[in-house]
Amino acid sequence: MRLYLALILLIAAVSVQGQVPFYKDISIADDDQPIAVHTIAQDANGYILAGTAAGLYQYNGQAFKRMAVAAQQPVTAITCRGAATYLACKDGSIYLLRDAMLKLLARAAENITVNSLLATGDSTVIAATTRGLITYRNGKPVSCYSTANGLSDDYVYNVYIDPSTSKMIAATDGGINIYSSGTTAIKPTVLTTRSGLSDNIVRAIAYGSDGSLIAGSQQGGLCRIALRTTAVLYCTKEWQWGQVNDVLSVGDNTWWVATDDGYLIEALAADTGFTTRSLYHSNKKLKKLYADKGGNIWCATNEGITRFSPPLVTNLPVASPYALNSVTATTGYEGKIAYALGNKLYIVSRGRLPDLIARTKNTITALHTDHRGRLWIGTIGGGVLCMQPGQKPGPLSNIAQLNNAHILSLTSAGDTLWVAGLNGVEQISIPGNLASCRLIRHHSKATGIGSDYVYMVYADKAGRIWMATDGAGVCSYHDNKYQRYSIPGFTSKVVYSISQDTKGSIWLATLHDGLFVYDNKRWTQLNERNGLTSSNISTVAAGPEGRVIIVHQKGIDEYYSDQKIFRHYNRRLGMDIDSTSPVLNCYARDSSGDLYIPYEHGFIAFTNGQDTADIRPGIHISGISLFQRPVRDKKQQFGATDNSFTFYFDGTNFTNPDRLFYRYKLQGFNNSWIPTNDLSAVYPQLPPGEYTFRVQAALSPGYDQPVEDSYSFTIASPLWRRWWFIVSVLSLASAAIVLFFRQREKKLKHIALLEKERHEYEYEYLRSQVNPHFLFNSFNTLASLIDEDTELATGYTISLSDFYRSLLLYNNRNMILLAEEWELLEKYIYIQKSRFGEALLVALVAAPGIMQTAKIVPMALQLLVENAIKHNVVSKAKPLRITVEVTSGEVCVSNNIQPKVNKEAGTGLGLANLRKRYAIHNKTLTQYIENEKFIVKLPLL
């Protein structure tokens, strides 16, 4: 990094240049060879992005980080919009960079170069290329502006859209093209040398706050254009600084211009022309300019990046015999800066060498200009002198108390002069006629100040006179009354300097205790913990637009009251400040309200203008890893075992050269902030819960006005600990218990019902069997057989006995084998055939293999055969035919229908009882009449 202040001073001495910015060169070195930077921008996370000949680099204010770009190609253009960054490479390809992920959006045609990019909306970007303007939406080209549809030249350097009129402006090799609509159907208005441009090759354009457009050309310098009327207002008459590469608006009617010959030009646009000031960079090509949120100006060069101080902070070099260690007092005088070198009084203004305007017998220690333009001069041992415009200074000899007095400070309020020194404060009437000057009152320790040693006297806007003392703190005087203040934290009781800001607050600079600010209600202390560089302050001066300037031996601090943050200026920032003046209250304010602080090579000027800079640092959670694996797309939901996290973060700081202060906490785990010097935080084995990782960065160890980034996530509880799982298990358990008891109760009821129905069936069956008619017929049949065939009668008796024995054997079982039921049926049929003979025809059909595997409800077949005999005529004339047939899944019992004339009385429980018993087994019997047959089908169990 190289400093160019010596070169600035040389230019100032030779060409009498005016105020110029401070700057610092920052090299992106590769093998000690500086890398050329083509373009520069700032992304949403606050990083400075440099598109270089070696790819894309990210800068946080301390170090560069190389970003992943395809094949590390040279980057020719960058633009940022929201969280999206678009960049173009030398081969014409365009990429989208979001959340550190690079995505190829478009690959341009062969032999095309993208000179600049403009993001206009979500996923929409316009590329200014060597083949016209191309609009991409979601990575696809949707329109093209070229010579084929009215563009004056296909070589486009820059493109811009006016926010107030939505006009699109393109800078080309063929002049300026202004489109009134975003469609190629309308041809542009073309401005060339015929329209008043100084050069047709327009390389850069910039929009001003007044609605005008500044165009920078290859050879003709600058032109100002009224954008609404598209009229060329004027151009630079002479331009000797080379090809314009970029133009940047830095304020009302003020632009900075970067040229290929190494010049940074400040151009002020008036009604009729430009006023320019130049700053030369030897052997540099200045390419792209960019203003960050902190007000710093960045310039891409062929050797890296140059950072310039904000436009409101400039350097006014002063030539010899100026020397910082010889400066004893300063003030604003006649629109210039008056300063004393011992007993010599000089004035200097922008663009001029210092002029010696007076000499005094004694060393000048205080200077002040009153409302009449008179310059009051305080000396050591020589009292007070007054110099009226155009005259030499003369002593205020009619005030005896000032003869040979040692003066430390001067101020005035109207026609009253206040003089502070080693003997208190003198209040003097100073009308227009100096001969009429008189002492109004002497203020001292005895009258109420508290000390006779007064470093400074200051008149505020409310008419109070403030006195900074050695040993008695501060005292104010108003309406003939003194007020002394008890200030918490103020131990030294030594006040060196006093000032009042634009809000009316009073500021005190103290010995060792830092700053105190009084808002007319209470005092607040600011010290190193709040970001102040040094608590031993020589000067405090309320600057422009709410800023307060603090001078100490380590440099200069600038306090932004609205943001409550200090900004530091010293050598480390690139400002060549090795030291400042130890003289108390050594500053000047000119008629414009600009504030000037002396330093080694002249004055640092703090311009009176609205400063919209946001000087806060930036903080960004740059990465998250889970068990050392990156977490993509900011995932927020994790399983119970995904619980070891590392958070990586990084800060950006371009305002101050000092390191940032970091602290973090994991809300939901530990709610205490943890200060750190590392850029990562590790949390292993986190329990389930909801967490928010918060990280803050600040410019001060007290973390005043910190910036913060956060990330929220959830680690799920194990399945068995989740409330819904617990509720579900309890619910299922409860349901299972209820279901168990209900099923058990149902089963018991079914068993009871089965028992009841079985008993009813048995009762009915037994009743039917002991039916007198049945017994009568059985016994008659037996008697007949005895007379006719004793042997047959004996078999009949045995069958009848076996039948009743089987009946008693099976009546306690719910199911029996089909073979057992079949045996019972055969016995029953034998009995009935003994009774009816050939009048009863029964066919039994069954495959032998199924008899030992299939089961059936006991006495089901016997009941159906009995039912058929009971309800039908059985005679030789009309035989009853019963068929019992077994298939693979059922037994079919059928009989021909021949109803009895006189039906036997019955309970009707037979089939109903059988149907219910099958229902217990979740089976259904089927009965129907088909082809004059009564058919019943029983499922096998």
Coordinates of N, CA, C and O in Angstrom, one line a residue, residues 1-101:
M1 N 0.8 -1.2 0.0 CA 0.0 0.0 0.0 C 0.9 1.2 0.0 O 1.8 1.4 0.8
R2 N 0.5 2.2 -0.8 CA 1.4 3.4 -1.0 C 0.6 4.6 -0.6 O -0.6 4.7 -0.9
L3 N 1.2 5.6 0.0 CA 0.6 6.8 0.3 C 1.1 7.9 -0.6 O 2.3 8.0 -1.0
Y4 N 0.2 8.8 -1.0 CA 0.5 9.8 -2.0 C 0.4 11.2 -1.5 O 0.3 12.2 -2.2
L5 N 0.5 11.4 -0.2 CA 0.3 12.8 0.4 C 1.4 13.7 0.0 O 1.3 14.9 -0.3
A6 N 2.6 13.1 -0.1 CA 3.8 13.9 -0.5 C 3.6 14.4 -2.0 O 3.8 15.6 -2.3
L7 N 3.0 13.6 -2.8 CA 2.7 14.0 -4.2 C 1.6 15.0 -4.2 O 1.7 16.0 -5.0
I8 N 0.6 14.9 -3.3 CA -0.4 15.9 -3.3 C 0.2 17.3 -2.9 O -0.2 18.3 -3.5
L9 N 1.1 17.2 -1.9 CA 1.7 18.5 -1.5 C 2.5 19.1 -2.6 O 2.5 20.3 -2.8
L10 N 3.2 18.3 -3.4 CA 4.0 18.8 -4.5 C 3.1 19.5 -5.5 O 3.3 20.5 -6.0
I11 N 1.9 18.8 -5.8 CA 1.0 19.4 -6.8 C 0.4 20.7 -6.2 O 0.3 21.7 -6.9
A12 N 0.1 20.7 -4.9 CA -0.4 21.9 -4.3 C 0.6 23.0 -4.4 O 0.2 24.2 -4.7
A13 N 1.8 22.8 -4.2 CA 2.8 23.8 -4.2 C 3.1 24.3 -5.6 O 3.3 25.5 -5.8
V14 N 3.0 23.5 -6.6 CA 3.3 23.8 -8.0 C 2.1 24.4 -8.7 O 2.2 25.5 -9.3
S15 N 1.0 23.7 -8.7 CA -0.1 24.2 -9.4 C -1.2 24.9 -8.6 O -2.2 25.3 -9.2
V16 N -0.9 25.0 -7.3 CA -1.8 25.7 -6.4 C -3.2 25.1 -6.5 O -4.2 25.7 -6.8
Q17 N -3.3 23.7 -6.3 CA -4.6 23.1 -6.3 C -5.3 23.4 -5.0 O -4.7 23.8 -4.0
G18 N -6.6 23.1 -5.0 CA -7.4 23.4 -3.8 C -7.5 22.1 -2.9 O -6.6 21.3 -2.9
Q19 N -8.6 22.0 -2.2 CA -8.8 20.9 -1.3 C -8.9 19.6 -2.1 O -9.6 19.5 -3.2
V20 N -8.3 18.5 -1.7 CA -8.3 17.2 -2.3 C -8.6 16.2 -1.3 O -8.4 16.4 -0.1
P21 N -9.2 15.0 -1.7 CA -9.5 14.0 -0.7 C -8.2 13.3 -0.3 O -7.2 13.2 -1.0
F22 N -8.3 12.7 0.9 CA -7.3 11.7 1.3 C -7.6 10.4 0.6 O -8.7 10.1 0.2
Y23 N -6.6 9.6 0.4 CA -6.8 8.3 -0.2 C -5.7 7.3 0.3 O -4.6 7.7 0.8
K24 N -6.0 6.0 0.0 CA -5.1 5.0 0.3 C -5.2 3.9 -0.7 O -6.3 3.5 -1.1
D25 N -4.1 3.5 -1.3 CA -4.0 2.4 -2.3 C -4.0 1.1 -1.6 O -3.3 0.8 -0.6
I26 N -4.9 0.2 -2.1 CA -5.0 -1.2 -1.5 C -4.7 -2.2 -2.6 O -5.4 -2.2 -3.6
S27 N -3.7 -3.0 -2.4 CA -3.3 -3.9 -3.5 C -3.9 -5.3 -3.2 O -3.9 -5.8 -2.1
I28 N -4.3 -5.9 -4.3 CA -4.7 -7.3 -4.3 C -3.6 -8.1 -4.9 O -3.5 -8.2 -6.2
A29 N -2.7 -8.6 -4.1 CA -1.4 -9.1 -4.7 C -1.6 -10.6 -4.9 O -2.2 -11.4 -4.2
D30 N -1.0 -11.1 -6.0 CA -0.8 -12.5 -6.4 C 0.6 -12.7 -6.7 O 1.1 -12.2 -7.8
D31 N 1.3 -13.4 -5.9 CA 2.8 -13.6 -6.0 C 3.5 -12.3 -6.1 O 4.4 -12.0 -7.0
D32 N 3.1 -11.4 -5.2 CA 3.6 -10.0 -5.1 C 3.4 -9.2 -6.4 O 4.0 -8.1 -6.5
Q33 N 2.6 -9.6 -7.3 CA 2.2 -8.9 -8.4 C 0.8 -8.3 -8.3 O -0.1 -9.1 -8.0
P34 N 0.7 -7.0 -8.3 CA -0.7 -6.4 -8.1 C -1.6 -6.9 -9.2 O -1.2 -7.0 -10.4
I35 N -2.9 -7.1 -8.9 CA -3.9 -7.6 -9.8 C -4.7 -6.4 -10.2 O -5.2 -5.6 -9.4
A36 N -5.0 -6.3 -11.5 CA -5.8 -5.2 -12.1 C -7.3 -5.4 -11.7 O -7.8 -6.6 -11.8
V37 N -7.9 -4.4 -11.3 CA -9.3 -4.4 -10.9 C -10.1 -3.7 -12.0 O -9.9 -2.6 -12.3
H38 N -11.1 -4.4 -12.6 CA -11.9 -3.9 -13.7 C -13.1 -3.1 -13.2 O -13.5 -2.1 -13.7
T39 N -13.8 -3.7 -12.1 CA -15.0 -3.1 -11.7 C -15.2 -3.3 -10.2 O -14.4 -4.2 -9.6
I40 N -16.1 -2.6 -9.5 CA -16.2 -2.7 -8.1 C -17.6 -2.4 -7.7 O -18.4 -1.6 -8.4
A41 N -18.1 -3.0 -6.6 CA -19.5 -2.8 -6.1 C -19.5 -3.2 -4.6 O -18.5 -3.7 -4.1
Q42 N -20.7 -3.0 -4.0 CA -20.9 -3.4 -2.6 C -22.1 -4.3 -2.5 O -23.2 -3.8 -3.0
D43 N -22.1 -5.5 -1.9 CA -23.2 -6.3 -1.9 C -24.1 -6.1 -0.6 O -23.8 -5.2 0.2
A44 N -25.2 -6.8 -0.5 CA -26.1 -6.6 0.6 C -25.5 -6.9 1.9 O -26.0 -6.3 2.9
N45 N -24.5 -7.7 2.0 CA -23.9 -8.0 3.3 C -22.8 -7.0 3.7 O -22.1 -7.1 4.7
G46 N -22.6 -6.0 2.8 CA -21.6 -4.9 3.1 C -20.2 -5.2 2.5 O -19.3 -4.3 2.7
Y47 N -20.0 -6.3 1.9 CA -18.6 -6.6 1.4 C -18.4 -5.7 0.1 O -19.3 -5.5 -0.7
I48 N -17.2 -5.3 -0.1 CA -16.7 -4.7 -1.3 C -16.3 -5.8 -2.2 O -15.5 -6.7 -1.9
L49 N -16.9 -5.8 -3.4 CA -16.7 -6.9 -4.4 C -15.8 -6.3 -5.5 O -16.1 -5.2 -6.1
A50 N -14.7 -6.9 -5.8 CA -13.8 -6.5 -6.8 C -13.7 -7.5 -7.9 O -13.4 -8.6 -7.7
G51 N -14.1 -7.0 -9.1 CA -14.0 -7.9 -10.3 C -12.6 -7.6 -10.9 O -12.4 -6.5 -11.4
T52 N -11.8 -8.6 -10.9 CA -10.4 -8.4 -11.3 C -10.0 -9.3 -12.5 O -10.8 -10.1 -13.0
A53 N -8.8 -9.1 -12.9 CA -8.2 -10.0 -14.0 C -8.1 -11.4 -13.6 O -7.9 -12.3 -14.4
A54 N -8.1 -11.7 -12.2 CA -7.9 -13.0 -11.7 C -9.2 -13.6 -11.1 O -9.2 -14.5 -10.4
G55 N -10.4 -12.9 -11.4 CA -11.6 -13.4 -10.8 C -12.2 -12.4 -9.9 O -11.9 -11.2 -9.9
L56 N -13.1 -13.0 -9.0 CA -13.9 -12.1 -8.1 C -13.3 -12.2 -6.7 O -13.0 -13.3 -6.2
Y57 N -13.1 -11.0 -6.1 CA -12.6 -10.9 -4.7 C -13.6 -10.2 -3.8 O -14.3 -9.3 -4.3
Q58 N -13.6 -10.6 -2.6 CA -14.5 -10.0 -1.5 C -13.6 -9.4 -0.5 O -12.7 -10.0 0.0
Y59 N -13.9 -8.1 -0.1 CA -13.1 -7.4 0.8 C -14.0 -6.9 2.0 O -15.0 -6.3 1.8
N60 N -13.5 -7.2 3.2 CA -14.3 -6.8 4.4 C -13.7 -5.6 5.2 O -14.1 -5.3 6.3
G61 N -12.6 -5.0 4.6 CA -12.0 -3.9 5.2 C -10.6 -4.2 5.8 O -9.8 -3.4 6.1
Q62 N -10.4 -5.5 6.0 CA -9.1 -6.0 6.5 C -8.4 -6.9 5.5 O -7.2 -6.8 5.4
A63 N -9.1 -7.8 4.9 CA -8.4 -8.8 4.0 C -9.3 -9.1 2.8 O -10.6 -9.0 2.9
F64 N -8.7 -9.6 1.7 CA -9.4 -10.0 0.6 C -9.6 -11.6 0.6 O -8.8 -12.3 1.1
K65 N -10.8 -12.0 0.1 CA -11.1 -13.4 0.0 C -11.5 -13.7 -1.5 O -12.4 -13.0 -2.0
R66 N -10.9 -14.7 -2.1 CA -11.2 -15.0 -3.5 C -12.4 -15.8 -3.5 O -12.6 -16.8 -2.8
M67 N -13.4 -15.4 -4.4 CA -14.6 -16.1 -4.5 C -14.6 -17.1 -5.7 O -13.8 -16.9 -6.6
A68 N -15.5 -18.1 -5.6 CA -15.5 -19.1 -6.6 C -16.2 -18.6 -7.9 O -17.4 -18.4 -7.9
V69 N -15.5 -18.4 -9.0 CA -16.0 -18.1 -10.3 C -15.5 -19.1 -11.3 O -14.3 -19.5 -11.2
A70 N -16.3 -19.5 -12.2 CA -15.9 -20.5 -13.2 C -14.5 -20.2 -13.8 O -14.3 -19.2 -14.4
A71 N -13.6 -21.2 -13.5 CA -12.3 -21.2 -14.1 C -11.5 -19.9 -13.7 O -10.5 -19.5 -14.3
Q72 N -12.0 -19.2 -12.6 CA -11.4 -17.9 -12.2 C -11.1 -17.0 -13.4 O -10.1 -16.4 -13.5
Q73 N -12.2 -16.8 -14.2 CA -12.1 -15.9 -15.3 C -12.1 -14.5 -14.9 O -12.6 -14.1 -13.8
P74 N -11.5 -13.6 -15.7 CA -11.6 -12.2 -15.4 C -13.0 -11.7 -15.3 O -13.9 -12.2 -16.1
V75 N -13.3 -10.9 -14.3 CA -14.7 -10.4 -14.1 C -14.7 -9.0 -14.7 O -13.9 -8.1 -14.3
T76 N -15.6 -8.7 -15.6 CA -15.7 -7.4 -16.3 C -16.8 -6.5 -15.8 O -16.7 -5.3 -16.0
A77 N -17.8 -7.0 -15.1 CA -18.9 -6.2 -14.7 C -19.6 -6.8 -13.4 O -19.7 -8.0 -13.3
I78 N -20.0 -6.0 -12.5 CA -20.7 -6.4 -11.3 C -21.9 -5.4 -11.1 O -21.7 -4.2 -11.2
T79 N -23.0 -6.0 -10.6 CA -24.1 -5.1 -10.1 C -24.8 -5.9 -9.0 O -24.9 -7.1 -9.1
C80 N -25.3 -5.2 -8.0 CA -26.0 -5.8 -6.9 C -27.4 -5.2 -6.8 O -27.6 -4.0 -6.9
R81 N -28.3 -6.1 -6.4 CA -29.7 -5.7 -6.2 C -30.3 -6.6 -5.1 O -30.5 -7.8 -5.3
G82 N -30.6 -6.0 -3.9 CA -31.0 -6.8 -2.8 C -30.0 -7.9 -2.4 O -28.8 -7.6 -2.4
A83 N -30.4 -9.1 -2.2 CA -29.5 -10.2 -1.9 C -28.8 -10.8 -3.1 O -28.0 -11.7 -2.9
A84 N -29.1 -10.3 -4.3 CA -28.6 -10.9 -5.5 C -27.4 -10.1 -6.0 O -27.5 -8.8 -6.0
T85 N -26.4 -10.7 -6.4 CA -25.2 -10.1 -7.1 C -25.1 -10.7 -8.5 O -25.0 -12.0 -8.6
Y86 N -25.1 -9.9 -9.5 CA -24.9 -10.4 -10.9 C -23.5 -10.0 -11.3 O -23.0 -8.9 -11.1
L87 N -22.8 -10.9 -12.0 CA -21.5 -10.6 -12.5 C -21.3 -11.2 -13.8 O -21.8 -12.2 -14.2
A88 N -20.5 -10.5 -14.6 CA -20.2 -11.0 -16.0 C -18.7 -11.3 -16.1 O -17.8 -10.5 -15.6
C89 N -18.4 -12.3 -16.8 CA -17.0 -12.7 -17.0 C -16.5 -12.3 -18.4 O -17.3 -12.0 -19.3
K90 N -15.2 -12.4 -18.6 CA -14.7 -12.0 -19.9 C -15.2 -12.8 -21.1 O -15.3 -12.2 -22.2
D91 N -15.6 -14.0 -20.9 CA -16.1 -14.8 -22.0 C -17.6 -14.5 -22.3 O -18.2 -15.1 -23.2
G92 N -18.2 -13.5 -21.6 CA -19.5 -13.1 -21.9 C -20.6 -13.8 -21.0 O -21.8 -13.4 -21.1
S93 N -20.2 -14.8 -20.2 CA -21.2 -15.4 -19.4 C -21.6 -14.6 -18.2 O -20.8 -13.7 -17.7
I94 N -22.8 -14.7 -17.8 CA -23.4 -13.9 -16.6 C -23.8 -14.9 -15.5 O -24.4 -15.9 -15.8
Y95 N -23.4 -14.6 -14.3 CA -23.6 -15.4 -13.2 C -24.5 -14.7 -12.1 O -24.4 -13.5 -12.0
L96 N -25.2 -15.5 -11.3 CA -25.9 -15.0 -10.2 C -25.3 -15.5 -8.9 O -25.1 -16.7 -8.8
L97 N -24.9 -14.6 -8.1 CA -24.2 -15.0 -6.8 C -25.2 -14.6 -5.7 O -25.5 -13.5 -5.5
R98 N -25.7 -15.7 -4.9 CA -26.6 -15.5 -3.8 C -26.3 -16.5 -2.7 O -26.1 -17.7 -3.0
D99 N -26.1 -16.0 -1.5 CA -25.8 -16.8 -0.4 C -24.6 -17.7 -0.6 O -24.5 -18.9 -0.3
A100 N -23.5 -17.1 -1.2 CA -22.3 -17.7 -1.5 C -22.4 -18.9 -2.5 O -21.4 -19.6 -2.8
M101 N -23.5 -19.0 -3.2 CA -23.8 -20.0 -4.2 C -23.8 -19.3 -5.6 O -24.4 -18.3 -5.8

